[in-house]
mmCIF file of C-alpha atoms in Angstrom:
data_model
loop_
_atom_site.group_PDB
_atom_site.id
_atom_site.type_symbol
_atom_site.label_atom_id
_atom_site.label_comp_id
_atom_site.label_asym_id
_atom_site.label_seq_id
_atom_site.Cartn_x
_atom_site.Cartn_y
_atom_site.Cartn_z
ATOM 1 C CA UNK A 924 101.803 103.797 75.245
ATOM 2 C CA UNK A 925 104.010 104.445 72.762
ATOM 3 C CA UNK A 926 106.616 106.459 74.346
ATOM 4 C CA UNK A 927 109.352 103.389 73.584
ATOM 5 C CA UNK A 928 108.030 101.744 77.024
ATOM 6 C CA UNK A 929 106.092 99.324 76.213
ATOM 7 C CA UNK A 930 102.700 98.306 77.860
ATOM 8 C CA UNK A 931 103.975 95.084 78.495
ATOM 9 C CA UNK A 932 107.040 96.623 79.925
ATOM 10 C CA UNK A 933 104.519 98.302 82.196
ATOM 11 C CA UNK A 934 103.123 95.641 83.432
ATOM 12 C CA UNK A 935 106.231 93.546 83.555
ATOM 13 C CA UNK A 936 107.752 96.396 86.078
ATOM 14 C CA UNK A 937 104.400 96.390 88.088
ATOM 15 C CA UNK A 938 104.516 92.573 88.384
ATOM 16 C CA UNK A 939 108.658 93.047 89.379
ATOM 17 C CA UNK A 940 107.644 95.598 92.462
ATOM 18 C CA UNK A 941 105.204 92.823 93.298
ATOM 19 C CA UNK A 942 107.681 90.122 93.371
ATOM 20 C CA UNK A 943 110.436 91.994 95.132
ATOM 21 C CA UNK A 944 107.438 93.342 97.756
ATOM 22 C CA UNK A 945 106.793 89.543 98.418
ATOM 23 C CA UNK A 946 109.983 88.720 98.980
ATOM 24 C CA UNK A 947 110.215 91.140 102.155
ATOM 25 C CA UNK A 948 107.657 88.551 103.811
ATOM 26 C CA UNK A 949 109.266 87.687 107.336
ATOM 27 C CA UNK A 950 112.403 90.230 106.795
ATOM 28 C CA UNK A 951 114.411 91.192 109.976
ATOM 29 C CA UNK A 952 113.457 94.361 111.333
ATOM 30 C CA UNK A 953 116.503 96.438 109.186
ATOM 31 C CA UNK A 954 114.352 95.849 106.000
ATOM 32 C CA UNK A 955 111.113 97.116 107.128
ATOM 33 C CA UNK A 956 111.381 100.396 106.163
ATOM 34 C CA UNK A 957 112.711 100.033 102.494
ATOM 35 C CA UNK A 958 109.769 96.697 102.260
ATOM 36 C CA UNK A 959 107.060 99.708 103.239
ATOM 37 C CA UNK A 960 108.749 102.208 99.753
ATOM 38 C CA UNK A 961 108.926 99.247 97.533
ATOM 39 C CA UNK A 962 104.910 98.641 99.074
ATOM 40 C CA UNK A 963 103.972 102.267 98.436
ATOM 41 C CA UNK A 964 105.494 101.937 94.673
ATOM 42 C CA UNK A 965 103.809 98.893 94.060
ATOM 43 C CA UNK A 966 99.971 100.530 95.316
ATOM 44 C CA UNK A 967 101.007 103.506 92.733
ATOM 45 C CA UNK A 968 102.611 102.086 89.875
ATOM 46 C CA UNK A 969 98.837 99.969 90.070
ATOM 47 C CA UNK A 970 97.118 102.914 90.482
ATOM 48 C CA UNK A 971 98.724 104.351 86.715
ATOM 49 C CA UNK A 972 97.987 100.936 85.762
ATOM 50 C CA UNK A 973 94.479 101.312 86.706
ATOM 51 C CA UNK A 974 93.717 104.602 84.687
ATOM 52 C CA UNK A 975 96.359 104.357 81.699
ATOM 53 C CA UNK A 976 93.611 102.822 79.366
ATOM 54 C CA UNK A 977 91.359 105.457 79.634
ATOM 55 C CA UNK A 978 93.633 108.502 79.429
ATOM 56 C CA UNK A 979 94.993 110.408 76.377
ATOM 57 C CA UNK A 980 98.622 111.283 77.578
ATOM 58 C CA UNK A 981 100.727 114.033 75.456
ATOM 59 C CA UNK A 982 103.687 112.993 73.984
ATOM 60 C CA UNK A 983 105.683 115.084 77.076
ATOM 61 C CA UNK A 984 103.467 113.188 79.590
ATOM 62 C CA UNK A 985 104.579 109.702 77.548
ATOM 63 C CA UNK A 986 107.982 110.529 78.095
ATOM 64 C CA UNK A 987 107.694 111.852 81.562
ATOM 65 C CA UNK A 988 106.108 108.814 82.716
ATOM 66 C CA UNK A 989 108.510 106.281 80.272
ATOM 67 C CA UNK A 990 111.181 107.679 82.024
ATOM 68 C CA UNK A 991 109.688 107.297 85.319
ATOM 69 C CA UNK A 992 109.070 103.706 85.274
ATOM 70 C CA UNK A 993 112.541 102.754 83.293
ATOM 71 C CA UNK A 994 114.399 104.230 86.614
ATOM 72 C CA UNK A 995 111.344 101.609 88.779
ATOM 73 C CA UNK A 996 112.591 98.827 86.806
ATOM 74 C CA UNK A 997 116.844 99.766 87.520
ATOM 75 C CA UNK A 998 116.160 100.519 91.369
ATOM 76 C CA UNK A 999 113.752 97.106 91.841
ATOM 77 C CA UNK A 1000 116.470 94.834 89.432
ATOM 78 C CA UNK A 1001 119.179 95.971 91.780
ATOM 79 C CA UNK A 1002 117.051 95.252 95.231
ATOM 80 C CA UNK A 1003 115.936 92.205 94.023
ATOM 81 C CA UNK A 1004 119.536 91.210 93.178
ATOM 82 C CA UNK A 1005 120.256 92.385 96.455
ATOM 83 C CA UNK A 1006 117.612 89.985 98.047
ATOM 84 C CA UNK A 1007 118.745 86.692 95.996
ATOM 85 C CA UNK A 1008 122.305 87.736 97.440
ATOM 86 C CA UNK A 1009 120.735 87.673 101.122
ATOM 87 C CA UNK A 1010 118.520 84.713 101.142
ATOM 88 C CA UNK A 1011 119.684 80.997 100.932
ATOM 89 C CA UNK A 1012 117.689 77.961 99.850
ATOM 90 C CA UNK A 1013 117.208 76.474 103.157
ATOM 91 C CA UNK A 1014 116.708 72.519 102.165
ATOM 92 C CA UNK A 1015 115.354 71.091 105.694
ATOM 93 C CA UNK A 1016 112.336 74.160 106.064
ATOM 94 C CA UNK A 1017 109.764 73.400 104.328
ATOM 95 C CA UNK A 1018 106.771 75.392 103.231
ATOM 96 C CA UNK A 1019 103.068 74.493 103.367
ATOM 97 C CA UNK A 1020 103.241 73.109 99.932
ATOM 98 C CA UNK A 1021 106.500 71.044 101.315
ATOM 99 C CA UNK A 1022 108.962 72.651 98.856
ATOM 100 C CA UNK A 1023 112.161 74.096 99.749
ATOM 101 C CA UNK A 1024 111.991 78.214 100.831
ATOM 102 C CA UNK A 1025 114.595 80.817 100.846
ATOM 103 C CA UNK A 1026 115.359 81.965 104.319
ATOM 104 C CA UNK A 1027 117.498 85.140 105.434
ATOM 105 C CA UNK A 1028 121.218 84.997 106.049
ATOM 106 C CA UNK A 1029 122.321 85.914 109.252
ATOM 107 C CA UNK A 1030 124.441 88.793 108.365
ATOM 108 C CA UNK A 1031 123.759 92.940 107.745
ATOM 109 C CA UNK A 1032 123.398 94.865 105.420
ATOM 110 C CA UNK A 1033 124.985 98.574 105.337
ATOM 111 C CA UNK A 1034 122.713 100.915 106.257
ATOM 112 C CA UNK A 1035 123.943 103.216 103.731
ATOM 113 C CA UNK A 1036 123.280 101.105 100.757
ATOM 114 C CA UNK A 1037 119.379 100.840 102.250
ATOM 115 C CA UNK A 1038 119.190 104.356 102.634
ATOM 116 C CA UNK A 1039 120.584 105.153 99.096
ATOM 117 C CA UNK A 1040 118.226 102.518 97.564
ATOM 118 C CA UNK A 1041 115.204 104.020 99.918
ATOM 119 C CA UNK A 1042 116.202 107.283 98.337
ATOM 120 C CA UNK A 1043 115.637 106.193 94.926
ATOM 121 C CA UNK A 1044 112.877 104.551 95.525
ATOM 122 C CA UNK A 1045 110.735 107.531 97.491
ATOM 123 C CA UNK A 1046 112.346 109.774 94.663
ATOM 124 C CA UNK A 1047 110.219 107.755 92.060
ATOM 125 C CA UNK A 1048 107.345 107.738 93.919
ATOM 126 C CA UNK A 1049 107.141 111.230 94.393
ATOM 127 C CA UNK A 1050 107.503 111.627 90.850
ATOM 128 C CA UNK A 1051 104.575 108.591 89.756
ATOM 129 C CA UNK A 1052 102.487 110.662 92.276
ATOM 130 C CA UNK A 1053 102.772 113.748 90.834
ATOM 131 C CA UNK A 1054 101.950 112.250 87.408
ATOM 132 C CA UNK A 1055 98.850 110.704 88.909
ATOM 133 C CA UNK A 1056 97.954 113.948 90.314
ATOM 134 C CA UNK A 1057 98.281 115.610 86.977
ATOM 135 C CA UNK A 1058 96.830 112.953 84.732
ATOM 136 C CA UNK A 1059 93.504 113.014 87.116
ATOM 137 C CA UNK A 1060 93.176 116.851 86.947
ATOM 138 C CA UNK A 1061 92.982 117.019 83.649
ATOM 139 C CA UNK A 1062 90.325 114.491 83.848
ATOM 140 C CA UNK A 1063 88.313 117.480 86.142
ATOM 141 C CA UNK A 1064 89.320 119.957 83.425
ATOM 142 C CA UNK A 1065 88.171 117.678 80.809
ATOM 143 C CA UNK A 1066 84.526 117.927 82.673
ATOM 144 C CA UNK A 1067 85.052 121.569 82.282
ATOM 145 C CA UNK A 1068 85.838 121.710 78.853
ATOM 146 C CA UNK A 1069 82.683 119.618 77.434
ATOM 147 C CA UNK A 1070 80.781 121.716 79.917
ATOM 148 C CA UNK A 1071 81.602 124.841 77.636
ATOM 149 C CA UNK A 1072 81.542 122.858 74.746
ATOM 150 C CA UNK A 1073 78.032 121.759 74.940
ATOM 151 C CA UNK A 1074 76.759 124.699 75.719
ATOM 152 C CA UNK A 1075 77.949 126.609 72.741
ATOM 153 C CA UNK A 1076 76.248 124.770 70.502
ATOM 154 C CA UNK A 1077 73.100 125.483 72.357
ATOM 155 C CA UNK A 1078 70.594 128.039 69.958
ATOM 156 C CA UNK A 1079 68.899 130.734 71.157
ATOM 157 C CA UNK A 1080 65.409 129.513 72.739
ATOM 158 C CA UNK A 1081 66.757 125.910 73.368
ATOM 159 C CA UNK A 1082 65.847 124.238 76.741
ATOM 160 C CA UNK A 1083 63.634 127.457 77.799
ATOM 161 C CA UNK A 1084 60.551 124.794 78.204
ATOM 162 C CA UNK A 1085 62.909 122.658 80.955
ATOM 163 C CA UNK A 1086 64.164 125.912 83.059
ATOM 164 C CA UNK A 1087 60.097 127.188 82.976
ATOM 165 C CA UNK A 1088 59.050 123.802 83.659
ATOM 166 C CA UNK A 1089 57.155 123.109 87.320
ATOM 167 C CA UNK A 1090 59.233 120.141 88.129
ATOM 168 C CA UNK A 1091 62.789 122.028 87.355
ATOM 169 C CA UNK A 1092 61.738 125.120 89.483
ATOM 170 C CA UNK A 1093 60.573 122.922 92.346
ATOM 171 C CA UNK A 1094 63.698 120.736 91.933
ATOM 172 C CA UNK A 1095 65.865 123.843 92.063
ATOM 173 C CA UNK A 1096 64.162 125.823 95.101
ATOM 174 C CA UNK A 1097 63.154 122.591 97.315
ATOM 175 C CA UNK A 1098 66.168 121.171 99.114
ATOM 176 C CA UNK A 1099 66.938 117.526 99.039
ATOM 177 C CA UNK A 1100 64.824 116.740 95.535
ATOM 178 C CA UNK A 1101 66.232 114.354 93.032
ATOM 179 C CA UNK A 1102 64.891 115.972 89.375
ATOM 180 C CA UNK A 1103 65.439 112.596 86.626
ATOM 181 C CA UNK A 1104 65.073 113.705 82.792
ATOM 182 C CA UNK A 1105 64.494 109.924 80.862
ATOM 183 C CA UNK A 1106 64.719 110.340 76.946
ATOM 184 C CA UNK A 1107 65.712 108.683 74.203
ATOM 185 C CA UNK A 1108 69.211 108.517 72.474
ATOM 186 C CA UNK A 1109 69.560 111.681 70.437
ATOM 187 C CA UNK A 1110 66.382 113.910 71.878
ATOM 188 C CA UNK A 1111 69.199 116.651 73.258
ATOM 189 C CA UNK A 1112 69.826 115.325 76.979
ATOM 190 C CA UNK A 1113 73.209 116.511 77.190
ATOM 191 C CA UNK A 1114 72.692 119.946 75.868
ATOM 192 C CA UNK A 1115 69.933 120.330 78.151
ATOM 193 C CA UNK A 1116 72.175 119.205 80.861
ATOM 194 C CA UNK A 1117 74.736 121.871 79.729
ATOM 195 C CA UNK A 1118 71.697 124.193 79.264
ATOM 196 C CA UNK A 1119 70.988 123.386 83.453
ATOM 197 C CA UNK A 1120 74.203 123.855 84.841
ATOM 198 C CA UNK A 1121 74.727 127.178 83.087
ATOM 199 C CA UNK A 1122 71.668 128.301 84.501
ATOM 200 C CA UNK A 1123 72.723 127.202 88.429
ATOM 201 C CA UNK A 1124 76.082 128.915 87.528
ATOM 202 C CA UNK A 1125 74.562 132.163 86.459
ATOM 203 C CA UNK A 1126 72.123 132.085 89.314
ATOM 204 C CA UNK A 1127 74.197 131.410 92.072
ATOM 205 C CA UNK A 1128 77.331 132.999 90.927
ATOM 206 C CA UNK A 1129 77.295 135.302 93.658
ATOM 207 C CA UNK A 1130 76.482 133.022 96.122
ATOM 208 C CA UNK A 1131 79.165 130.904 97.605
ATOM 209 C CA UNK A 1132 76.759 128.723 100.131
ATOM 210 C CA UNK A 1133 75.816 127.183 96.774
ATOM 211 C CA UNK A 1134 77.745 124.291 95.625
ATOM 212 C CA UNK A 1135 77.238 123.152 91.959
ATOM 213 C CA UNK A 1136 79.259 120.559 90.852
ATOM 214 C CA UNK A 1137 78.865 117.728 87.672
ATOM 215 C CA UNK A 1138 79.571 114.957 85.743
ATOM 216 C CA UNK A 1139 78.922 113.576 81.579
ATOM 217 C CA UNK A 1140 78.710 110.507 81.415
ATOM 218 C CA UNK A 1141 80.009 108.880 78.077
ATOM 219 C CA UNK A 1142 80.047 104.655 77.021
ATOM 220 C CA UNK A 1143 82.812 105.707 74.907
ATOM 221 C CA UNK A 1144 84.957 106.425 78.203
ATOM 222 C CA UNK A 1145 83.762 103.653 80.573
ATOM 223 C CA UNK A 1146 87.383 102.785 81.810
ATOM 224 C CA UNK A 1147 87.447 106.017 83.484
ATOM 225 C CA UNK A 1148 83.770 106.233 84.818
ATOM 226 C CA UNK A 1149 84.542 104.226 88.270
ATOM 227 C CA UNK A 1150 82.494 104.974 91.168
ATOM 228 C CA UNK A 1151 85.965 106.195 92.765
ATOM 229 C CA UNK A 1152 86.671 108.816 90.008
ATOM 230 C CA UNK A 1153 83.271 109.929 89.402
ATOM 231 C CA UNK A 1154 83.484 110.947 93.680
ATOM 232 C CA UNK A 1155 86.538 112.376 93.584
ATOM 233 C CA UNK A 1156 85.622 114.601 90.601
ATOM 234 C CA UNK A 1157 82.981 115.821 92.515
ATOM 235 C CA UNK A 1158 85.072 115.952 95.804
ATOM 236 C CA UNK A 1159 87.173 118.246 93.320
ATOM 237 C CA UNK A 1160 84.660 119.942 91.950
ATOM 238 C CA UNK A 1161 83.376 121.319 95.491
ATOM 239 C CA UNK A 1162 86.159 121.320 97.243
ATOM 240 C CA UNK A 1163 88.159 123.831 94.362
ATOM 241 C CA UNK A 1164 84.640 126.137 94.970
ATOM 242 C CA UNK A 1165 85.945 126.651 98.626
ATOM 243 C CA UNK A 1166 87.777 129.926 99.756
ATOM 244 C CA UNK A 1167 89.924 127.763 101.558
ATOM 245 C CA UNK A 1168 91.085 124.412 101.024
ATOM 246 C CA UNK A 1169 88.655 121.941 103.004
ATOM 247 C CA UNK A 1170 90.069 120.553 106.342
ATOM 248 C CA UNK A 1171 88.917 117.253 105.803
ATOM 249 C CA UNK A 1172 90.394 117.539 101.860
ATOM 250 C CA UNK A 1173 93.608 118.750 103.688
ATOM 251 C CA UNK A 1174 93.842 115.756 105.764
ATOM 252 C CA UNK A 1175 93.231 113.254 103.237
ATOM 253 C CA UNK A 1176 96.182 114.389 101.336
ATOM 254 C CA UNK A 1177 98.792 114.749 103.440
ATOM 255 C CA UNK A 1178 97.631 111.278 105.029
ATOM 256 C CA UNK A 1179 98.173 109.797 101.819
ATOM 257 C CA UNK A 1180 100.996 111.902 100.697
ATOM 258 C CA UNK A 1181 102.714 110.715 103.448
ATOM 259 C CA UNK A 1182 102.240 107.319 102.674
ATOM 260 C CA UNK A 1183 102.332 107.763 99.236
ATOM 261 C CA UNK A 1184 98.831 105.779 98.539
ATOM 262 C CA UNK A 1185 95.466 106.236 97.053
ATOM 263 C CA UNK A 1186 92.469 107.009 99.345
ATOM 264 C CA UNK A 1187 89.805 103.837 99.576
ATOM 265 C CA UNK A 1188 86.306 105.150 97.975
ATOM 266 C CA UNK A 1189 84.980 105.055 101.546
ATOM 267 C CA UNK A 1190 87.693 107.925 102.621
ATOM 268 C CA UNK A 1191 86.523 109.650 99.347
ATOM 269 C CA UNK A 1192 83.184 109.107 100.125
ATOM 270 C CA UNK A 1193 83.489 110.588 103.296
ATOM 271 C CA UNK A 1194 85.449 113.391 102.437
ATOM 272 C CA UNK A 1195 82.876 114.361 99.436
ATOM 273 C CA UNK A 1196 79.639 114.158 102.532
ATOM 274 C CA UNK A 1197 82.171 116.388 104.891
ATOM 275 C CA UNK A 1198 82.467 119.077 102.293
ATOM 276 C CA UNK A 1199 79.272 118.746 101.261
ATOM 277 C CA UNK A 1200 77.865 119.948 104.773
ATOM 278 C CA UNK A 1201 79.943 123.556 104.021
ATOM 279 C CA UNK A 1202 77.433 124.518 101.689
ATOM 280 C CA UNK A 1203 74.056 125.922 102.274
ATOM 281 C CA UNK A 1204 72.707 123.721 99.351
ATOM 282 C CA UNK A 1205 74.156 121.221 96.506
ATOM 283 C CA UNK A 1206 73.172 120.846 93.657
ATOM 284 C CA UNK A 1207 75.002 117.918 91.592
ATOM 285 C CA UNK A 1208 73.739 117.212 87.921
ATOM 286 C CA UNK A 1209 74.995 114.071 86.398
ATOM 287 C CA UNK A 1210 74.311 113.425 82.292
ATOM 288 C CA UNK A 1211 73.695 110.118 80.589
ATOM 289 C CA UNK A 1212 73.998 108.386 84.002
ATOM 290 C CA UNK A 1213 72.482 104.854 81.854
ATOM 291 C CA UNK A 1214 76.051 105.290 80.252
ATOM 292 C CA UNK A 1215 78.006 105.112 83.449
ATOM 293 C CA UNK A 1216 79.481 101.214 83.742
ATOM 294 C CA UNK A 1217 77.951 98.956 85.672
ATOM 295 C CA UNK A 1218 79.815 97.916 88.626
ATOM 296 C CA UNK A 1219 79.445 94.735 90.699
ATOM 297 C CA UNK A 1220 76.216 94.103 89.167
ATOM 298 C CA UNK A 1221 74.924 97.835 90.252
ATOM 299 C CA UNK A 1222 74.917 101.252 89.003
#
């Protein structure tokens, strides 16, 4: 990043929300609703975290998001100045490691001053999300845009062999087939891939009981080829194809916009297999899928 906000600054923010969440451990019931913002800041200030290495931000977007987290770090210093203020070293408690622990002061703290901090705190939260939000549609337009890419370089005449081939006409007209095109580095896989989705696009154009969605693979861009982006891409992809928003799309965000958290990759999962079902037929075409990195010892 280099927006004047450092990436150790970054992380040192992340690791703050982190401490100050901890520190909410066994709070009276009056904190429990600013612990649960400073827990739903912490989950997305992670979640930037997770994708920032493998995203090319504008300089607008570096500022946006510098910004952003320099008001995280103000609104967390304060609270946790707040919390030193309202917990005592208690000398006779002792913790399983049998060192002293802070303990809460018996005494309240205006409602007013919660609610104004709560405020802030939801405020940036909103604001991280809709960052996120932006930063990972680009990533589907970025699909998009090699899409058209690779397929302008195609000549006239390439790939003809592959869409007059036996095994691609039986993959495309025979529901549930799995089609898998080996080669070696350099024979022309991706512009054949290109060369394939083009073809389902023009075919089915008028169709909309025809779902078509895909992915390119690349080792240069591993940090951003987890299982849980590659399904949500797709989840995109097919979802965006709808009239209508999906339900079951509908649902997941406003579940999670409410709480201000990331779905799990089974809730993506799961949402990607329910909008799946709302097409006749699917057909998704991934490239290079040897590049995608390996996770937990599988692919």
């Amino acid at each position: 990043m280099s927006f004047g906000f450092s990436v150790g600054d970054f992380v040192a923010v992340l690791q703050l929300a982190n401490d100050v969440r901890k520190q909410f451990v066994d709070a009276p019931s009056q904190f429990r609703a600013i612990s649960e913002e400073v827990k739903s800041l912490s989950i997305v200030l992670q979640g930037i975290d997770d994708i920032l290495p493998a995203r090319d931000l504008t300089s607008h977007q570096e500022t946006e998001l510098g910004n952003v987290v320099k008001n995280c770090q103000s609104v967390l210093q304060e609270l946790n100045k707040i919390l030193i203020k309202f917990k005592e070293l208690d000398l006779v408690a002792k913790g399983v490691d049998r060192k002293p622990r802070r303990v809460w002061k018996r005494f309240r703290w205006d409602q007013k001053d919660i609610n104004e901090l709560r405020s802030r705190i939801s405020s940036n939260i909103l604001l991280l999300n809709t960052f996120l939000g932006q930063v990972n549609s680009q990533a589907v337009f970025a699909i998009r845009d090699s899409q058209n890419d690779f397929i302008a370089r195609r000549q006239e005449g390439t790939g003809t062999w592959l869409l007059d081939s036996t095994g691609y006409q039986s993959w495309r007209e025979t529901k549930n087939q799995t089609l898998l095109c080996p080669g070696i580095p350099g024979a022309g896989k991706t512009i054949l891939t290109s060369i394939v989705v083009d073809e389902l696009t023009a075919r089915f154009s008028d169709n909309p009981t025809i779902g078509i969605a895909y992915i390119y693979c690349n080792f240069r861009r591993q940090d951003e080829q987890k299982i849980d982006d590659l399904l949500a891409s797709l989840l995109k992809q097919l979802a965006k194809s709808q009239l209508s928003l999906p339900v079951t799309v509908k649902e997941l965000y406003n579940r999670h916009e409410t709480k201000r958290t990331r779905p799990s990759l089974r809730e993506v999962s799961d949402a990607l297999q329910a909008v799946t079902v709302l097409y006749s037929r699917v057909f998704i075409i991934i490239d290079a899928l040897d590049e995608y990195q390996i996770s937990d010892g599988c692919r």
